[in-house]
């Protein structure tokens, strides 16, 4: 089986398992877990923020950020394809009482300065006002686009001119940094908060980081507790996260494997596959007369796993558990399945 459904399917390395077994632990709700404390300190330093908070998932990190930054009834300005809008179960509305004001970021995956100014609304007697701009990098639904620092900076500057805080859903922000040869701290220096996942390309079994100012994180700790995310001897899962932080540079291997996969699949008659920026490969199977569900079914039959990403689009995601040889094998299997259907 070649599992390309997501980079979340990776298995913890032996080093991670040993780190979990040997981790020094305490009660994290009391701030007594030294391994969690070390992870948070290292993570904050890595992204150039004053403080960081270990959370069970990226979705929880995003939802905490929205709750801390906003007041009930305000609007959150987000891309129509944003993960926080499409895939987080209406959390902004349910958990923070926010309205969504959506814009179409297009292929560039981030709003222009003009778009921010156009869509942001000032509070008045009749209007709640915009309370948050949420950006995403890399942008999952737009094919793992790596958004350049300059574009993030421009959008953040426009929001800050209007006194609107900015949160970055950076679940795969290190993929963007590696692809663009950008320092992580520089990439996120102008956003007020950033979330990144330890459990995707970095390979940890669980957990994400939410980072920002000391005042922001102080409030985030309380909201995490409200959301049910207060953890006790969490060093057992934080320890693999510390190991994961050393996996940033190897993300380039996933990117190169994704390019090899895309090139191979694009050569199959009827399939159209753009060259990916990072580790997400999106296959358009309409030319082969196959819906995404049908195409995924054919791939399943030859033990290559992907996931529907639209009516005719399928997502494959390279990860540290899939080698270059397996990527090439996946192409051969898919080619045979499509050609002999």
XYZ file of C-alpha atoms in Angstrom:
341
model
C 0.000 0.000 0.000
C 1.300 3.453 -0.974
C -0.552 5.938 1.194
C -0.683 9.426 -0.319
C -3.946 10.554 1.276
C -2.209 13.117 3.483
C 0.997 13.939 5.316
C -0.975 13.269 8.504
C -0.708 9.493 7.962
C 2.990 9.350 8.820
C 4.073 7.008 11.583
C 6.339 8.161 14.426
C 9.990 7.279 13.999
C 11.855 5.124 16.476
C 13.513 8.290 17.775
C 10.079 9.777 18.450
C 8.898 6.639 20.193
C 11.986 6.617 22.400
C 11.543 10.314 23.160
C 7.947 9.691 24.232
C 8.972 6.776 26.426
C 11.763 8.686 28.148
C 10.089 12.091 28.388
C 10.237 13.925 31.686
C 6.660 14.892 32.505
C 4.543 16.906 34.916
C 1.071 18.410 35.039
C 0.912 20.803 32.113
C -2.238 22.564 33.339
C -0.128 23.696 36.305
C 2.712 24.569 33.901
C 4.802 21.767 35.428
C 5.605 19.647 32.369
C 9.233 20.409 31.451
C 9.017 18.721 28.052
C 5.986 20.765 27.020
C 7.692 23.898 28.289
C 10.782 23.124 26.220
C 8.703 22.463 23.111
C 6.807 25.722 23.493
C 10.005 27.708 24.031
C 11.740 26.178 21.015
C 8.682 26.637 18.829
C 8.280 30.289 19.791
C 11.928 30.948 19.009
C 11.670 29.159 15.663
C 8.865 31.434 14.451
C 10.159 34.551 16.173
C 7.251 35.046 18.573
C 7.323 35.885 22.279
C 5.461 32.759 23.388
C 3.815 29.584 22.151
C 1.183 27.093 23.263
C 1.067 23.346 22.584
C -2.425 22.326 21.421
C -3.883 18.947 20.433
C -4.676 19.925 16.830
C -4.293 22.611 14.192
C -8.031 23.168 14.102
C -8.059 23.872 17.841
C -5.156 26.279 17.380
C -7.010 28.218 14.696
C -10.199 28.293 16.729
C -8.398 29.519 19.843
C -6.794 32.306 17.838
C -10.158 33.449 16.495
C -11.653 33.474 19.979
C -8.783 35.478 21.471
C -8.536 38.056 18.676
C -12.235 38.880 18.278
C -15.435 39.953 19.989
C -18.720 38.066 19.474
C -20.643 39.184 16.409
C -17.670 40.535 14.496
C -16.752 39.428 11.003
C -13.778 37.243 10.106
C -12.318 38.009 6.701
C -11.255 34.742 5.021
C -10.642 33.261 1.579
C -13.542 31.264 0.134
C -11.269 28.195 0.029
C -9.725 28.653 3.480
C -9.416 25.626 5.740
C -10.943 27.563 8.643
C -14.006 28.211 6.474
C -14.429 24.874 4.669
C -13.098 22.205 6.975
C -13.409 23.279 10.618
C -17.086 22.437 11.158
C -18.298 26.027 11.369
C -16.095 26.642 14.388
C -15.779 30.394 13.925
C -19.556 30.731 14.182
C -20.132 28.079 16.828
C -17.229 28.804 19.166
C -16.582 32.529 18.700
C -19.934 33.817 17.390
C -18.257 35.214 14.294
C -19.738 35.949 10.923
C -17.678 35.010 7.874
C -16.989 37.610 5.200
C -15.366 35.685 2.363
C -13.212 36.942 -0.507
C -11.786 35.032 -3.475
C -8.014 35.047 -3.172
C -7.641 33.243 -6.494
C -4.596 31.260 -7.508
C -2.254 33.533 -5.527
C -4.038 32.262 -2.373
C -3.733 35.509 -0.416
C -5.716 38.770 -0.645
C -4.193 41.824 -2.204
C -3.876 45.008 -0.216
C -6.816 46.343 -2.217
C -8.976 43.306 -1.416
C -8.401 43.708 2.307
C -9.376 47.360 2.151
C -12.417 46.599 0.004
C -13.844 43.800 2.136
C -12.982 45.002 5.628
C -15.809 46.863 7.321
C -15.681 49.438 10.067
C -17.912 48.958 13.087
C -20.994 51.181 13.165
C -24.525 51.284 14.504
C -25.536 48.825 11.767
C -22.317 46.869 11.105
C -20.440 44.584 13.499
C -17.125 45.356 11.860
C -14.206 43.157 10.829
C -12.422 41.599 13.789
C -9.906 39.292 12.104
C -8.090 38.613 8.847
C -7.160 34.941 8.527
C -4.504 33.897 5.999
C -3.242 30.422 5.055
C 0.235 29.252 4.022
C 0.680 26.852 2.385
C -2.852 26.953 1.040
C -4.283 23.448 1.168
C -7.380 23.769 -1.036
C -5.491 25.726 -3.672
C -3.001 22.910 -4.149
C -0.349 23.551 -1.538
C 0.523 26.990 -2.884
C 3.535 28.505 -1.125
C 2.605 32.134 -0.522
C 5.620 34.493 -0.634
C 6.512 36.549 2.422
C 5.928 39.795 0.525
C 2.293 38.854 -0.113
C 1.715 37.891 3.517
C 3.322 41.157 4.617
C 1.194 43.261 2.257
C -2.080 41.700 3.418
C -1.071 42.051 7.073
C -0.048 45.670 6.573
C -3.418 46.489 5.022
C -5.243 44.845 7.918
C -3.121 46.559 10.555
C -3.789 49.955 8.948
C -7.436 49.250 9.813
C -6.587 47.952 13.314
C -7.539 44.389 12.328
C -5.430 41.565 13.810
C -4.057 38.880 11.498
C -3.871 35.143 12.148
C -1.951 32.783 9.900
C -3.157 29.216 9.522
C 0.346 27.930 8.946
C -0.407 24.225 9.234
C 2.268 23.670 6.556
C 4.117 26.972 6.856
C 7.485 25.203 6.993
C 6.719 23.673 3.597
C 6.284 27.227 2.311
C 9.511 28.362 3.958
C 11.527 25.486 2.504
C 10.006 25.933 -0.964
C 10.732 29.669 -0.962
C 14.032 29.475 0.970
C 12.592 31.790 3.620
C 13.341 31.989 7.319
C 10.240 30.960 9.333
C 10.497 33.900 11.725
C 10.734 36.312 8.809
C 7.815 34.660 7.027
C 5.443 35.297 9.946
C 6.938 38.455 11.457
C 3.991 40.677 10.498
C 1.132 38.405 11.571
C -0.192 38.619 15.113
C -0.482 34.873 15.611
C 0.471 31.724 13.761
C -0.496 28.087 14.070
C 1.654 25.294 12.679
C 1.233 21.527 12.774
C 3.772 19.097 14.157
C 1.732 16.152 12.890
C 1.851 16.781 9.121
C 5.101 16.950 7.173
C 7.185 17.115 10.331
C 5.972 13.644 11.244
C 4.917 13.870 14.894
C 2.019 11.626 15.917
C -0.086 14.454 17.380
C -0.084 18.148 18.174
C 0.243 21.686 16.877
C 1.679 24.989 18.059
C -0.053 28.348 18.424
C 2.338 31.285 18.787
C 2.086 35.028 19.313
C 2.739 37.681 21.914
C 2.938 36.827 25.606
C -0.402 38.562 26.197
C -2.019 36.619 23.340
C -0.747 33.255 24.607
C -1.823 34.059 28.163
C -5.389 34.435 26.903
C -5.015 31.423 24.610
C -4.195 29.170 27.585
C -7.554 30.014 29.139
C -9.444 29.466 25.877
C -7.668 26.135 25.330
C -8.991 25.085 28.733
C -12.517 26.199 27.780
C -12.309 24.203 24.556
C -11.292 21.074 26.473
C -7.642 21.185 25.483
C -6.030 21.344 28.907
C -3.618 18.393 29.057
C -1.845 16.824 32.019
C 1.340 14.756 31.513
C 1.493 15.952 27.925
C 5.268 15.635 27.690
C 4.729 12.130 26.341
C 3.265 13.620 23.160
C 5.331 16.817 23.250
C 8.608 14.881 23.136
C 7.998 13.558 19.597
C 7.128 17.146 18.674
C 10.605 18.252 19.721
C 12.062 15.606 17.418
C 9.716 16.772 14.651
C 11.158 20.292 14.777
C 14.381 18.808 13.401
C 12.532 17.559 10.302
C 12.026 20.942 8.644
C 14.865 20.753 6.111
C 13.872 17.294 4.907
C 10.552 18.693 3.659
C 12.421 19.437 0.440
C 12.509 15.662 -0.185
C 8.694 15.606 -0.089
C 8.555 18.529 -2.513
C 10.856 16.824 -4.978
C 8.868 13.589 -4.674
C 5.697 15.586 -5.357
C 7.216 17.021 -8.536
C 8.213 13.524 -9.678
C 4.698 12.271 -8.921
C 3.059 15.177 -10.738
C 5.236 14.785 -13.812
C 4.556 11.071 -13.978
C 0.802 11.372 -13.536
C 0.581 14.254 -16.015
C 2.078 11.984 -18.664
C -0.882 9.587 -18.346
C -3.413 10.202 -21.118
C -6.462 12.057 -19.830
C -4.879 13.312 -16.621
C -3.813 16.903 -16.104
C -1.478 17.719 -13.221
C 0.155 21.112 -12.595
C 3.631 21.271 -11.107
C 3.202 21.609 -7.324
C 4.860 24.245 -5.165
C 5.191 21.898 -2.215
C 3.989 18.406 -1.276
C 0.378 18.525 -2.510
C -0.360 17.130 -5.973
C -3.771 17.813 -7.513
C -4.895 15.580 -10.386
C -7.645 16.623 -12.826
C -9.168 13.433 -14.259
C -11.982 14.984 -16.323
C -10.030 14.440 -19.548
C -9.997 10.719 -18.794
C -13.762 10.713 -18.312
C -13.379 9.943 -14.624
C -14.870 11.723 -11.646
C -12.626 12.035 -8.634
C -14.525 9.279 -6.854
C -14.079 6.961 -9.846
C -10.404 7.838 -10.171
C -9.769 7.315 -6.461
C -11.527 3.956 -6.737
C -9.201 2.877 -9.543
C -6.205 3.962 -7.471
C -7.509 2.066 -4.448
C -7.707 -1.078 -6.578
C -3.952 -0.882 -7.188
C -3.116 0.032 -3.576
C -2.428 3.724 -4.142
C -4.389 5.904 -1.743
C -5.496 9.470 -2.488
C -8.568 11.539 -1.733
C -11.295 13.335 -3.726
C -10.649 17.081 -3.879
C -13.619 18.171 -5.980
C -15.807 16.666 -8.696
C -12.869 15.895 -10.993
C -9.908 16.661 -8.754
C -7.960 14.275 -6.524
C -5.295 15.136 -3.975
C -2.134 13.146 -3.379
C 0.227 14.302 -0.626
C 3.817 13.158 -0.372
C 5.222 12.537 3.081
C 8.238 11.189 4.928
C 6.928 7.616 4.901
C 6.801 7.458 1.080
C 10.121 7.075 -0.742
C 11.100 8.191 -4.249
C 10.940 4.566 -5.387
C 7.392 4.254 -4.027
C 6.355 7.463 -5.785
C 7.584 6.057 -9.098
C 5.830 2.770 -8.346
C 2.616 4.688 -7.623
C 2.806 6.337 -11.057
C 3.233 2.972 -12.762
C 0.286 1.469 -10.876
C -2.001 4.402 -11.618
C -1.012 4.446 -15.292
C -1.857 0.781 -15.637
C -5.155 1.203 -13.780
C -6.274 4.115 -15.981
C -5.152 2.556 -19.242
C -6.763 -0.854 -18.590
C -10.030 0.238 -16.973
